[in-house]
Amino acid sequence: MGAYLIRRLWQMIPTMLGVILLVFFLFTQFGGDPAQVLAGKITDQAQIDNIRKELGVDQPVYVQLWIFVKQVFTFDFGRSWVTKEEVSHIFKQRAGPSLTVMTPILLIELLLGVALAMWVAYRRGTVSDRAVMIICILAMSVSFLVYIIAGQYLFGFVLGWFPVQGWSDNLWRNLTYFAPLPILLAVLVGLGPTIRLYRSVFLDELGHDYVRTARAKGLSERAVMFKHVLRNALIPIITNLAMALPGLVLGAFLIEIFFSIPGLGREVKIAVDRSDFPVIKAITVYLAFATMVFNLIADLLYRWADPRVELR
Amino acid sequence: MNRRLPRTNDAGASPGVWRLAWQRLRRDRVGMASLYVVVAFLLLIAASHFGLIAADWQQEKGVSFANPSFLPHLENREAQQSLQLQTAQAQSDPSHLAQFRAVDPLAATYDQVQQRALSYQIKEPARAMTLPFGGDKWGRSVLAKMIKGAEISIAVGLLAALIATMLGTLFGALAGYLGRWVNDLLEWFYNVFTSIPYLLLIFAIIAVVKANPALQSQGLLTIVLVLGLTGWTGVYRLVRAEYMKHTHREYVRAADAIGASVWRRMFVHILPNISHIILVQLSLLVVGFIKAEVILSFLGFGVPVDMVSWGTMLDEAQNELVIGKWWQLVGAGLLTMAVFVTAFSLLTDALRDALDPKLK
C-alpha cells in the first residue's frame, strides 16, 4: 500500500509538470503582451515598460517559466490584475460558496440516481423502465440553460417559492434559503445522464451468475439487490464520483452565474471576461492537481470496494 | 473482427459490414425515425446556408416582440411603446429648444447635424403586428433566427467534432500501433489534457484568445478550433485500444509481409476495420459540442456578435421571459435544439447497436 502510494505520487510528477508547461506556454505564447492587457488605454511607453518589468515579461522565457513554477509551489500567484486582490485570498473566499451548493447537489444526485437506476434496472423492460428512460433521454436533450431560465422564472419569479438569486454570509441561511433552488435545478439536470449510466451498470451486474446463485440460495430480493448487486456495482459508481469531484471545487459555474453565488466558477467567468490571467492560471493549475488527487483516491477506494482489486 | 472478405464471384459472398449495419438500422424503427429528423435538419441548414431560406433573418420585419401568428391578440405593450416612440420622433420639433440657443455653444453644430439628418431619407418599412413564430426585441422573425441559429450551432458542432475525431484518431493510431516512446509521449499528453477539467481548459484558452488581438477576429473559426483541439481525448483513448488489439492480428502481419508501409498498414488496413467505432464517437462528440457551443455563446464566448446561434437566442430569452415573451426560449431551446439533440442521440444509439451488435 505504502509503496503503491509512493509510486503513484511519483508518476504524477510528469503530468504535473505537463500541466504547468501547458498553462505557461498557452498564456505566454498566445496570450499577447500582458502589459497591453493590463495597461489598457495607457499609451505611455515608460509606464508600459514598468508594468512589463514588474511582471517579469522582459526576462527570457526560462526565467519566466521559473517564476511561474515558483508561484505554483509557493501558492503565491500574486494579485489579481484587475481587483488587486490576492489570488490566494480569492481561493479562500470563493471556495466556501461553491462547496455549499455543490456538496448537496452531489450527494442528492448520487442517492437518487443510484436508487432510481436500481429500481428501473430491476424492473427492466416494464412500462416504468421504458417511461423513465424516455424521460431521461428527453430531459438530457434540453439545454441546461433552458432549465435554469425556466426554473428561475417559474419557481422564483412567478410562484415566489424561492428567492430568484442572492447570497449571504450565513451558512445556514444560504443552505436553507438561497441554495435550494439552484440545488433542485442542478439535480433535475444531472439526474438524466446519471440514471442512464447507473442503469447500464446495474443491468450488467444483474446478468452475472452470482445473482442467479444468490437467488437459488433463497436470498430475498432485497438482499440480492443491496448486498450483492450494489456492492459489485460500486466500482463504476466510484469512478463516476471521482470524475464529478473536481466539479465540487469549481462549482457548477452556470448555476453560480445565474444565481449570483460568489463561488469559484463565477470567479473564472469573471476572470475570463476581464482577461485576469493570474486568477485563471491559478485555478487551472490547482484544479488539475486536485483532479489527479481525486483519481488517486478513487483508485484507493476500488480496493476498499472490491478486495480482489490489486493495487500495483 | 469485421475483416472484409475477398470478393468472390460465387453466390456465397458475404455482405460488407456497412451493408449489414444498414440492414440492422433499417429494422430499428426509432433509429430510422431519428435518421429522418436529422436528415431533415441537415437539409434545412443546407438550404439556409445557400440563402434559400432565412437569409433575411436580420431584417426587422415586425414590431418589437411581435406576437406569434397563432396568438395574435396577446397584449404587446412593447410594440405600442416602440410605435409611439417612432411617431414621437417623426413629429419631434426642436423649436422648444430655441430658448436655449443663445447660451448653447453647440447650437451651430446641432443645426448642421439637423441639416445632414434631413438630407437622408430613412425609409421605415411597414412593420407587421404578428410574425409566424413571434418577433424578438428588434422585430426580427424568431422563426428565421431559429433556422439560422440551427445552421450555426450544428455547423460548429459538426466541424469541431470532425477536427476532434481526426486528431484523436491520428494520435490513437500512432500511440496504439507504434507503441514505445510515441505511446509514452502521447499518453503523457493525454494525462495532461484530461487532468484539467474540460470546461476550465476551454475557458483558459478562450481567455488567451480574447486577450490576443491577432486571434480575436477569426469569427466562428475560433470556437470551432477551441472545441476541436480540446475534445480529442475520448476518441484517442478508444482508438488507441483498438489499434493495440489489431496490431498483432493476422491480416496486419500479412500486410506487413507483402511489404505495405507503416502508414499504409495503419490507415488503409486497420482504420477501415475500426471506422464504425470512430463514427459512433464522432456522433457522440457532435451532441456534446452543440451543447458546449450553446453554453459558450450564452456566456458571450462563442459565436461572434453579428451571428445568431441557439446560445445567443437563449441569452436574449432570459430577459424576455420576465416580460412574458416566451417564444424565443421555446423556439430555440425546445423546438429546434431539443428536437435535434434528441434525434441525434437516438440515432447515435441506433448506430452503435447496428454497427457493433455484440455490444449491449
XYZ file of C-alpha atoms in Angstrom:
672
model
C 0.000 0.000 0.000
C 2.681 2.486 1.037
C 4.871 1.526 -1.885
C 1.893 1.827 -4.213
C 1.108 5.291 -2.927
C 4.670 6.477 -3.369
C 4.825 5.070 -6.893
C 1.560 6.733 -7.845
C 2.666 10.079 -6.453
C 5.952 9.701 -8.313
C 4.045 9.066 -11.532
C 2.060 12.237 -11.010
C 5.113 14.436 -11.311
C 5.453 14.338 -15.125
C 1.749 15.107 -15.512
C 2.009 18.000 -13.098
C 4.972 19.382 -14.997
C 2.998 18.936 -18.201
C 0.100 20.934 -16.826
C 2.458 23.691 -15.703
C 4.154 23.763 -19.119
C 0.833 23.725 -20.976
C -0.633 26.583 -18.947
C 2.617 28.541 -19.091
C 3.058 28.339 -22.844
C -0.619 28.837 -23.530
C -0.589 32.147 -21.706
C 2.853 33.428 -22.643
C 2.920 32.372 -26.288
C -0.653 33.062 -27.324
C -1.846 35.481 -24.668
C -0.463 38.566 -26.329
C 1.525 41.116 -24.399
C 0.253 41.146 -20.809
C 1.344 44.746 -20.465
C -1.075 45.647 -23.254
C -3.877 43.832 -21.495
C -3.035 45.398 -18.192
C -2.271 48.905 -19.352
C -5.464 49.127 -21.344
C -5.657 52.644 -22.615
C -2.305 53.773 -21.272
C -0.048 54.630 -24.178
C 2.879 55.933 -22.205
C 5.790 53.687 -23.154
C 7.594 54.215 -19.837
C 4.562 53.056 -17.911
C 4.189 50.002 -20.122
C 7.849 49.174 -19.635
C 7.344 49.470 -15.910
C 4.473 47.025 -15.962
C 6.483 44.635 -18.080
C 9.339 44.762 -15.591
C 7.010 44.218 -12.684
C 5.547 41.096 -14.299
C 8.925 39.857 -15.424
C 7.908 39.588 -19.067
C 11.059 41.375 -20.166
C 13.047 38.367 -18.943
C 13.982 35.389 -21.117
C 11.436 32.577 -21.340
C 13.212 30.175 -18.962
C 13.355 32.813 -16.233
C 9.643 33.455 -16.661
C 8.973 29.728 -16.502
C 10.964 29.512 -13.285
C 8.949 32.385 -11.816
C 5.771 30.519 -12.735
C 6.976 27.244 -11.202
C 7.880 29.085 -8.007
C 4.423 30.667 -7.952
C 2.784 27.255 -8.261
C 4.726 25.641 -5.450
C 4.643 28.548 -3.024
C 0.901 29.045 -3.581
C 1.666 32.658 -4.334
C 0.222 33.821 -7.616
C 0.469 37.436 -6.576
C -2.514 39.646 -7.061
C -5.392 39.760 -9.497
C -4.627 42.129 -12.351
C -8.000 43.768 -12.095
C -9.041 43.946 -8.461
C -5.537 43.677 -6.934
C -6.993 41.093 -4.584
C -4.536 38.372 -3.620
C -5.183 35.193 -5.605
C -4.873 33.001 -2.515
C -7.471 35.185 -0.845
C -9.788 34.729 -3.825
C -9.457 30.963 -3.399
C -10.276 31.111 0.303
C -13.235 33.414 -0.239
C -14.856 31.668 -3.175
C -14.363 28.002 -2.317
C -16.915 28.100 0.504
C -19.985 29.090 -1.517
C -19.070 26.588 -4.247
C -18.869 23.780 -1.712
C -22.101 24.880 -0.019
C -24.010 24.432 -3.252
C -22.134 21.530 -4.792
C -21.952 19.127 -1.830
C -25.746 18.734 -1.503
C -26.060 18.504 -5.291
C -23.554 15.676 -5.477
C -24.997 13.766 -2.516
C -28.638 14.064 -3.574
C -27.794 13.174 -7.153
C -25.816 10.132 -6.033
C -28.530 8.799 -3.722
C -31.448 9.493 -6.037
C -29.521 8.345 -9.115
C -28.461 5.034 -7.582
C -31.888 4.355 -6.101
C -33.811 5.127 -9.289
C -31.314 3.325 -11.509
C -31.503 0.238 -9.320
C -35.260 0.323 -9.429
C -35.544 0.665 -13.225
C -32.801 -1.896 -13.807
C -34.626 -4.332 -11.552
C -37.837 -3.773 -13.496
C -36.102 -3.931 -16.836
C -38.396 -3.935 -19.855
C -41.523 -2.938 -17.953
C -43.521 0.186 -18.635
C -41.940 2.061 -15.739
C -38.440 1.246 -17.011
C -39.223 2.470 -20.503
C -41.032 5.552 -19.236
C -38.109 6.548 -17.013
C -35.620 6.000 -19.837
C -37.631 8.056 -22.320
C -37.956 10.862 -19.788
C -34.199 10.679 -19.217
C -33.384 10.987 -22.923
C -35.826 13.854 -23.399
C -34.557 15.612 -20.287
C -30.958 15.239 -21.421
C -31.511 16.918 -24.751
C -32.878 20.139 -23.317
C -30.059 22.544 -22.635
C -29.074 23.223 -19.039
C -29.718 26.891 -19.825
C -33.392 26.275 -20.546
C -33.849 24.542 -17.188
C -32.231 27.360 -15.283
C -34.008 30.145 -17.177
C -37.410 28.482 -16.954
C -36.889 27.248 -13.383
C -35.743 30.599 -12.100
C -38.723 32.241 -13.804
C -41.304 29.735 -12.619
C -40.211 28.973 -9.039
C -38.542 32.258 -8.241
C -40.453 34.875 -10.194
C -43.976 33.556 -10.792
C -44.596 31.261 -7.838
C -42.225 33.005 -5.458
C -41.322 29.809 -3.591
C -37.626 30.617 -3.628
C -35.588 33.803 -3.929
C -34.643 34.462 -7.566
C -31.000 34.883 -6.634
C -28.721 36.066 -3.877
C -26.280 35.000 -1.200
C -25.498 35.909 2.383
C -22.650 35.427 4.853
C -24.586 32.984 6.965
C -24.058 29.333 6.047
C -27.355 28.141 7.483
C -29.348 30.872 5.744
C -27.538 30.117 2.493
C -28.331 26.412 2.766
C -31.968 26.823 3.702
C -32.925 29.951 1.800
C -30.679 30.671 -1.186
C -29.334 27.249 -2.127
C -32.476 25.072 -2.504
C -33.498 26.336 -5.948
C -30.017 26.018 -7.512
C -29.688 22.568 -5.932
C -33.116 21.477 -7.170
C -32.399 22.585 -10.743
C -28.915 21.091 -10.863
C -30.177 17.755 -9.548
C -33.008 17.748 -12.107
C -30.495 18.267 -14.905
C -27.912 15.837 -13.611
C -30.334 13.019 -12.890
C -30.946 12.034 -16.552
C -27.398 11.077 -17.507
C -26.724 9.626 -14.032
C -29.688 7.259 -14.148
C -28.802 6.156 -17.662
C -25.239 5.397 -16.677
C -26.023 3.576 -13.436
C -28.862 1.648 -15.044
C -26.487 0.104 -17.561
C -24.094 -0.686 -14.710
C -26.815 -2.464 -12.741
C -28.104 -4.289 -15.815
C -24.596 -5.528 -16.426
C -24.328 -6.813 -12.861
C -27.787 -8.409 -12.883
C -26.729 -10.591 -15.789
C -23.933 -12.233 -13.823
C -24.059 -15.770 -12.482
C -23.642 -14.759 -8.860
C -27.084 -13.133 -8.938
C -28.674 -16.389 -10.036
C -26.708 -18.259 -7.386
C -27.809 -15.841 -4.689
C -31.426 -16.243 -5.716
C -31.037 -20.018 -5.874
C -29.798 -19.963 -2.285
C -33.149 -18.477 -1.407
C -31.968 -14.982 -0.514
C -34.615 -12.309 -0.500
C -34.689 -9.939 -3.443
C -33.737 -7.149 -1.101
C -30.603 -8.978 -0.003
C -29.723 -9.832 -3.601
C -30.025 -6.251 -4.748
C -28.487 -4.412 -1.806
C -25.890 -6.857 -0.537
C -24.716 -8.449 -3.761
C -25.520 -6.298 -6.776
C -24.951 -2.910 -5.164
C -21.605 -3.975 -3.741
C -20.412 -5.125 -7.133
C -21.701 -2.012 -8.877
C -19.675 0.214 -6.552
C -16.591 0.419 -8.753
C -18.165 2.246 -11.711
C -20.071 4.412 -9.242
C -16.797 5.402 -7.564
C -15.255 6.155 -10.965
C -18.147 8.415 -11.828
C -17.950 10.166 -8.469
C -14.231 10.762 -8.819
C -14.861 12.417 -12.164
C -17.533 14.636 -10.646
C -15.473 15.701 -7.621
C -13.323 18.390 -9.285
C -16.624 19.999 -10.203
C -17.295 20.198 -6.487
C -14.482 22.684 -6.118
C -15.238 24.564 -9.298
C -18.975 24.600 -8.705
C -21.494 24.324 -11.457
C -20.362 27.615 -12.898
C -23.608 28.218 -14.789
C -25.557 27.787 -11.566
C -23.253 30.245 -9.838
C -23.574 32.801 -12.611
C -27.364 32.646 -12.796
C -27.918 32.719 -9.057
C -25.145 35.210 -8.257
C -23.393 32.790 -5.949
C -19.891 34.141 -5.274
C -18.096 30.848 -5.931
C -15.045 29.798 -7.908
C -16.974 29.022 -11.083
C -18.371 32.523 -11.277
C -14.915 33.851 -10.488
C -13.492 32.023 -13.508
C -16.135 33.504 -15.777
C -15.468 36.999 -14.466
C -11.724 36.476 -14.816
C -12.134 35.389 -18.452
C -14.287 38.464 -19.091
C -11.619 40.745 -17.676
C -8.548 38.878 -19.005
C -7.422 38.394 -15.423
C -4.650 35.901 -16.169
C -3.238 35.189 -12.668
C -6.649 34.062 -11.406
C -7.321 31.772 -14.383
C -3.804 30.321 -14.287
C -4.008 29.568 -10.584
C -7.437 27.963 -10.760
C -6.481 25.863 -13.797
C -3.254 24.532 -12.285
C -4.647 23.759 -8.854
C -7.807 22.122 -10.153
C -5.696 19.921 -12.400
C -3.722 18.863 -9.329
C -6.960 18.285 -7.429
C -8.240 16.096 -10.263
C -5.129 13.942 -10.075
C -5.511 13.545 -6.317
C -9.182 12.610 -6.665
C -8.264 9.964 -9.222
C -5.740 8.515 -6.816
C -8.337 8.445 -4.041
C -10.728 6.670 -6.397
C -8.107 4.014 -7.089
C -7.641 3.503 -3.359
C -11.406 3.239 -2.898
C -11.568 0.490 -5.530
C -9.535 -1.625 -3.181
C -11.974 -0.903 -0.364
C -14.979 -1.702 -2.572
C -13.530 -4.851 -4.030
C -10.701 -6.593 -2.132
C -9.853 -8.586 -5.248
C -8.522 -5.432 -6.890
C -4.760 -5.438 -6.641
C -3.009 -2.130 -6.400
C 0.077 -2.310 -8.497
C -13.499 -8.521 -36.267
C -15.098 -7.207 -39.414
C -12.433 -8.228 -41.828
C -13.573 -7.652 -45.347
C -13.663 -10.942 -47.100
C -12.233 -11.074 -50.579
C -14.948 -10.565 -53.122
C -15.599 -13.796 -54.949
C -17.979 -14.465 -57.745
C -19.880 -17.280 -56.151
C -23.194 -16.539 -54.569
C -21.858 -17.056 -51.051
C -20.051 -13.712 -50.953
C -20.823 -12.142 -47.605
C -22.154 -8.612 -47.437
C -19.846 -5.926 -46.063
C -20.008 -4.560 -42.557
C -21.647 -1.321 -43.657
C -24.389 -3.057 -45.583
C -25.090 -5.364 -42.656
C -25.210 -2.378 -40.360
C -27.606 -0.591 -42.719
C -29.871 -3.623 -42.729
C -29.866 -3.703 -38.951
C -30.530 0.036 -38.775
C -33.446 -0.270 -41.210
C -35.121 -2.653 -38.804
C -34.741 -0.199 -35.911
C -37.827 1.973 -36.074
C -36.683 4.547 -33.542
C -33.335 4.756 -35.292
C -34.922 5.316 -38.695
C -37.306 7.949 -37.371
C -34.451 9.866 -35.811
C -32.450 9.466 -39.017
C -35.279 11.184 -40.930
C -35.363 14.021 -38.390
C -31.600 14.505 -38.588
C -31.630 14.446 -42.402
C -34.483 16.970 -42.398
C -32.435 19.271 -40.183
C -29.380 18.861 -42.405
C -31.445 19.758 -45.498
C -32.826 22.756 -43.634
C -29.413 24.093 -42.690
C -28.079 23.421 -46.193
C -30.960 25.481 -47.603
C -30.270 28.237 -45.112
C -26.538 28.141 -45.845
C -27.133 28.690 -49.544
C -29.542 31.510 -48.803
C -32.718 29.745 -49.904
C -34.466 30.308 -46.580
C -33.957 32.583 -43.583
C -31.451 34.715 -45.497
C -33.288 37.800 -44.269
C -33.139 36.911 -40.582
C -31.510 40.234 -39.756
C -34.324 42.300 -41.258
C -36.615 43.899 -38.765
C -39.907 42.857 -40.215
C -42.270 43.166 -37.328
C -42.952 45.354 -34.357
C -40.898 44.848 -31.227
C -41.805 41.438 -29.731
C -44.397 40.820 -32.442
C -46.910 38.210 -31.387
C -46.827 34.770 -32.940
C -49.376 34.479 -35.762
C -51.307 31.816 -33.888
C -51.746 34.118 -30.878
C -52.446 37.487 -32.474
C -54.325 39.040 -29.577
C -51.774 38.871 -26.799
C -51.161 42.193 -25.175
C -47.977 43.718 -26.568
C -47.066 46.846 -24.667
C -43.544 46.926 -26.038
C -44.807 47.237 -29.595
C -47.127 50.111 -28.686
C -44.314 51.872 -26.927
C -41.969 51.480 -29.844
C -44.641 52.668 -32.273
C -45.404 55.692 -30.123
C -41.726 56.417 -29.908
C -41.453 56.365 -33.691
C -44.315 58.756 -34.217
C -42.963 60.942 -31.458
C -39.620 61.040 -33.161
C -41.158 61.810 -36.512
C -43.110 64.730 -35.085
C -40.420 65.980 -32.797
C -39.863 69.613 -33.284
C -36.761 71.165 -31.774
C -38.411 74.598 -31.560
C -38.890 74.273 -27.803
C -35.118 74.236 -27.559
C -34.950 77.611 -29.235
C -34.867 79.434 -25.939
C -31.513 77.837 -25.148
C -29.911 78.785 -28.429
C -28.415 81.952 -27.093
C -26.453 80.132 -24.385
C -25.815 76.848 -26.189
C -22.294 76.875 -27.596
C -23.050 73.816 -29.706
C -26.147 75.283 -31.357
C -24.417 75.783 -34.687
C -23.134 72.225 -34.685
C -26.591 70.891 -33.859
C -28.007 72.829 -36.776
C -25.501 71.211 -39.077
C -26.353 67.796 -37.716
C -30.022 68.539 -38.261
C -29.383 69.592 -41.846
C -27.393 66.445 -42.538
C -30.002 64.239 -40.957
C -32.745 65.755 -43.053
C -30.818 65.034 -46.244
C -31.071 61.290 -45.546
C -34.363 59.672 -46.266
C -34.927 56.995 -43.686
C -37.409 54.583 -45.050
C -39.168 52.853 -42.236
C -40.515 49.596 -43.618
C -44.039 48.662 -42.716
C -43.851 46.544 -39.601
C -46.100 43.560 -39.165
C -48.002 43.160 -35.917
C -47.520 39.387 -35.965
C -44.774 37.103 -37.243
C -45.012 33.325 -37.825
C -43.354 32.442 -34.506
C -43.196 35.873 -32.956
C -40.509 38.521 -33.069
C -37.582 39.480 -30.881
C -36.821 42.844 -29.341
C -35.903 44.393 -32.674
C -38.784 42.814 -34.520
C -36.771 40.144 -36.266
C -38.571 36.911 -37.017
C -37.846 34.270 -34.377
C -38.593 31.534 -36.899
C -35.848 32.797 -39.226
C -33.497 33.091 -36.277
C -34.292 29.517 -35.245
C -33.284 28.271 -38.690
C -30.178 30.437 -38.905
C -29.253 29.568 -35.320
C -29.620 25.876 -36.123
C -27.278 26.325 -39.061
C -24.554 27.969 -36.966
C -24.896 25.696 -33.933
C -24.996 22.452 -35.911
C -22.167 23.576 -38.202
C -19.973 24.411 -35.204
C -20.801 21.054 -33.616
C -20.100 19.062 -36.776
C -16.866 20.845 -37.706
C -15.454 20.749 -34.187
C -16.371 17.063 -33.880
C -14.646 16.329 -37.194
C -11.449 18.056 -36.050
C -11.505 16.359 -32.655
C -12.156 12.939 -34.191
C -9.377 13.309 -36.756
C -6.893 14.397 -34.093
C -7.956 11.635 -31.730
C -7.764 9.014 -34.469
C -4.336 10.160 -35.597
C -2.905 10.253 -32.072
C -4.598 6.995 -31.121
C -3.307 5.238 -34.211
C 0.236 6.443 -33.622
C 0.247 5.533 -29.932
C -1.507 2.206 -30.374
C 0.373 0.997 -33.414
C 3.869 2.359 -32.881
C 3.923 1.924 -29.106
C 7.177 2.595 -27.242
C 8.215 6.241 -26.865
C 5.464 7.513 -29.164
C 2.950 5.847 -26.887
C 4.637 7.216 -23.764
C 4.702 10.730 -25.158
C 1.079 10.700 -26.270
C -0.038 9.104 -23.012
C 1.668 11.927 -21.157
C -0.065 14.417 -23.402
C -3.393 12.696 -22.760
C -2.856 12.708 -18.999
C -2.049 16.403 -19.039
C -5.135 17.249 -21.073
C -7.533 15.131 -19.053
C -6.256 16.291 -15.684
C -7.556 19.787 -16.399
C -11.353 19.858 -16.062
C -12.726 20.188 -19.590
C -14.634 23.449 -19.286
C -11.799 25.047 -17.362
C -9.400 24.184 -20.177
C -11.779 25.761 -22.687
C -12.109 28.845 -20.502
C -8.348 29.190 -20.184
C -7.944 29.010 -23.969
C -10.761 31.496 -24.513
C -9.160 33.890 -22.025
C -5.960 33.705 -24.040
C -7.726 34.156 -27.376
C -9.685 37.123 -26.053
C -6.535 38.904 -24.928
C -4.703 38.368 -28.201
C -5.873 40.749 -30.924
C -4.405 38.554 -33.670
C -6.541 35.588 -32.668
C -9.639 37.519 -31.755
C -11.074 38.379 -35.142
C -11.337 34.873 -36.510
C -15.078 34.629 -36.011
C -16.551 31.147 -35.988
C -13.184 29.523 -36.563
C -12.113 30.361 -33.009
C -14.822 28.401 -31.258
C -14.565 25.505 -33.721
C -10.837 25.225 -33.075
C -11.128 25.651 -29.327
C -13.680 22.829 -29.109
C -11.936 20.652 -31.683
C -8.437 20.928 -30.251
C -9.540 20.107 -26.713
C -12.092 17.372 -27.369
C -9.914 14.635 -28.873
C -9.095 12.741 -25.679
C -12.036 10.334 -25.628
C -11.545 9.288 -29.248
C -7.819 8.895 -28.658
C -8.392 6.512 -25.773
C -10.693 4.198 -27.722
C -8.767 4.278 -30.994
C -5.509 3.562 -29.195
C -7.020 0.499 -27.512
C -8.387 -0.742 -30.849
C -5.036 -0.303 -32.582
C -3.278 -2.187 -29.809
C -5.738 -5.016 -30.359
C -5.430 -5.053 -34.128
C -1.664 -4.615 -34.412
C -0.973 -8.289 -33.872
C -3.846 -9.642 -35.931
C -3.004 -11.871 -38.876
C -4.243 -9.536 -41.573
C -1.914 -6.798 -40.377
C 1.002 -9.200 -40.318
C 0.041 -10.339 -43.792
C 0.032 -6.736 -44.955
C 3.465 -6.349 -43.404
C 4.640 -9.471 -45.210
C 3.607 -8.183 -48.614
C 5.563 -5.012 -47.922
C 2.887 -2.484 -47.003
C 4.394 0.576 -45.334
C 3.636 1.512 -41.746
C 1.286 4.310 -42.803
C -0.490 2.004 -45.231
C -0.962 -0.642 -42.565
C -2.243 1.921 -40.104
C -4.656 3.835 -42.264
C -5.530 1.569 -45.202
C -5.634 -1.780 -43.442
C -6.560 -1.170 -39.813
C -8.551 2.075 -39.986
C -11.485 0.708 -42.047
C -11.820 -2.089 -39.521
C -12.386 0.279 -36.628
C -14.173 3.031 -38.535
C -17.536 2.066 -37.052
C -16.217 2.805 -33.562
C -14.929 6.163 -34.730
C -18.274 7.012 -36.325
C -20.113 6.434 -33.056
C -17.569 8.575 -31.202
C -17.979 11.294 -33.812
C -21.720 11.471 -33.315
C -21.343 11.487 -29.534
C -18.993 14.437 -29.889
C -21.410 16.329 -32.147
C -24.054 16.321 -29.422
C -21.534 17.307 -26.764
C -20.119 20.152 -28.826
C -23.526 21.546 -29.758
C -24.350 21.737 -26.062
C -20.954 23.299 -25.318
C -21.347 25.862 -28.089
C -24.752 26.879 -26.775
C -23.338 27.429 -23.289
C -20.275 29.312 -24.535
C -22.321 31.525 -26.852
C -24.677 32.223 -23.994
C -21.753 33.421 -21.899
C -20.585 35.593 -24.782
C -17.505 33.479 -25.536
C -18.883 31.672 -28.562
C -20.061 32.858 -31.938
C -19.370 36.472 -32.964
C -21.994 39.096 -32.132
C -23.181 39.503 -35.717
C -24.267 35.883 -35.895
C -27.117 34.043 -34.261
C -26.902 30.657 -32.613
C -29.128 28.763 -30.217
C -26.893 30.027 -27.413
C -27.262 33.725 -28.248
C -31.014 33.234 -28.614
C -31.226 31.712 -25.136
C -29.180 34.630 -23.864
C -31.829 37.028 -25.171
C -34.611 34.744 -23.994
C -33.500 35.028 -20.392
C -34.530 38.696 -20.205
C -37.540 38.293 -22.475
C -39.136 35.653 -20.307
C -39.528 38.090 -17.417
C -41.783 40.305 -19.564
C -43.697 37.273 -20.747
C -42.153 36.773 -24.198
C -41.592 33.050 -24.195
C -41.330 32.268 -27.903
C -37.610 32.692 -28.295
C -36.939 30.335 -25.349
C -39.367 27.724 -26.635
C -38.264 28.138 -30.254
C -34.539 27.844 -29.681
C -34.368 25.708 -26.573
C -37.175 23.226 -27.155
C -38.484 23.180 -30.732
C -35.134 23.153 -32.506
C -32.289 22.312 -30.165
C -34.011 19.691 -28.033
C -35.572 18.008 -31.081
C -32.294 17.874 -32.963
C -30.244 16.715 -29.979
C -32.802 14.020 -29.083
C -32.918 12.760 -32.661
C -29.146 12.797 -32.963
C -28.649 10.979 -29.649
C -31.189 8.308 -30.552
C -29.568 7.945 -33.961
C -26.195 7.518 -32.269
C -27.602 4.779 -30.041
C -29.147 3.060 -33.071
C -25.873 3.386 -34.979
C -23.985 1.812 -32.123
C -26.403 -1.091 -31.977
C -26.273 -1.517 -35.749
C -22.513 -1.249 -36.117
C -21.495 -3.191 -33.061
C -24.171 -5.828 -32.464
C -22.047 -7.681 -29.932
C -22.153 -4.664 -27.637
C -25.186 -4.419 -25.465
